[in-house]
Short mmCIF file of C-alpha atoms in Angstrom, two decimals:
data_model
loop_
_atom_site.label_atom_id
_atom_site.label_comp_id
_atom_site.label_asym_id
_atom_site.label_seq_id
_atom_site.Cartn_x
_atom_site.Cartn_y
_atom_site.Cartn_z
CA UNK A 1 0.00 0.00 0.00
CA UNK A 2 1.13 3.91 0.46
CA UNK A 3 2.63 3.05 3.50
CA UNK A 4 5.74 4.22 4.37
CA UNK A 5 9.17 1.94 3.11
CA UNK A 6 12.75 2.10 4.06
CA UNK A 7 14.70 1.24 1.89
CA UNK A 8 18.49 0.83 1.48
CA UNK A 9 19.29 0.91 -2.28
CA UNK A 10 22.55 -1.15 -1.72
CA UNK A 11 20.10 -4.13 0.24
CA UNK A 12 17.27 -3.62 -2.72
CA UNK A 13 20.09 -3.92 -5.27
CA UNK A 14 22.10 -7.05 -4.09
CA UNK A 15 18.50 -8.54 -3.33
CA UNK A 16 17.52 -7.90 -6.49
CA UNK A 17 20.66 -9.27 -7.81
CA UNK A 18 20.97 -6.05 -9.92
CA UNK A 19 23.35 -3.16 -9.54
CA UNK A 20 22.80 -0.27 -7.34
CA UNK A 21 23.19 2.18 -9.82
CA UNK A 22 20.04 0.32 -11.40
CA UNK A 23 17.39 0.53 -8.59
CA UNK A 24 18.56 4.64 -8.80
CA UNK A 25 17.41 4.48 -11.73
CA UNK A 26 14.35 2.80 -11.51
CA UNK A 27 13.40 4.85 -8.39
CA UNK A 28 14.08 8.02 -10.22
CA UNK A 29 12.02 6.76 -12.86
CA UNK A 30 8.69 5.55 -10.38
CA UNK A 31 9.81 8.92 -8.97
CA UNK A 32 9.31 10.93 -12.28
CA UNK A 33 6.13 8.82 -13.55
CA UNK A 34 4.36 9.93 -10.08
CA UNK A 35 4.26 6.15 -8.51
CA UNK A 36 6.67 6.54 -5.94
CA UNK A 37 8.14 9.36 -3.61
CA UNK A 38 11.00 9.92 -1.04
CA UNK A 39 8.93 10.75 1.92
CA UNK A 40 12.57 11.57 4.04
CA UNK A 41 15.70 13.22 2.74
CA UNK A 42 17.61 9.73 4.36
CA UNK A 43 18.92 11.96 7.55
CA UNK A 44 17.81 11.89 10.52
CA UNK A 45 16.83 15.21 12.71
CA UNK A 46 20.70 15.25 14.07
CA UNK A 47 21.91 14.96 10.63
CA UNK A 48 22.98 11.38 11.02
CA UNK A 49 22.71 9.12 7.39
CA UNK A 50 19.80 6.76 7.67
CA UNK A 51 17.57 4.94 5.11
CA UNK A 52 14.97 6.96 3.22
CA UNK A 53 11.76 6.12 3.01
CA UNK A 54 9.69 6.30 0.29
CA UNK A 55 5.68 5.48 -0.73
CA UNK A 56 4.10 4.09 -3.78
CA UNK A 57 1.22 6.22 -4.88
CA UNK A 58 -2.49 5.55 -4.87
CA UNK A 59 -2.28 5.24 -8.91
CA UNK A 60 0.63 2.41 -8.90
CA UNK A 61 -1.06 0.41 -5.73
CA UNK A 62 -4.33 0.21 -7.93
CA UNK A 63 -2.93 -1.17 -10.96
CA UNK A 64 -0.99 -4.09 -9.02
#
């Protein structure tokens, strides 16, 4: 659903079995069509590097 994900690219990738540069560019490209945001900028409040989260829209959770 539109819940909120986190997701490391480098964990999607090698469970994917696909390179990391790949899921960038498949999230970039949900991203662009409207299917799927970053809800977080992947920092926490202190600043510290964490996973981002992102959500599929209501549009791509409808057609699967």
């Amino acid at each position: 659903g539109t819940t909120q994900i986190r997701a490391r690219l480098d964990t999607v990738a090698m469970q994917a079995d696909v390179s990391t540069k790949t899921v960038q560019r498949t999230v970039a490209t949900l991203d662009k069509a409207g299917w799927m945001t970053a809800t977080t900028e992947g920092r926490t409040e202190h600043g510290v590097y964490t996973s981002r989260r992102y959500a599929f829209s209501n549009a791509l959770c409808s057609i699967v």
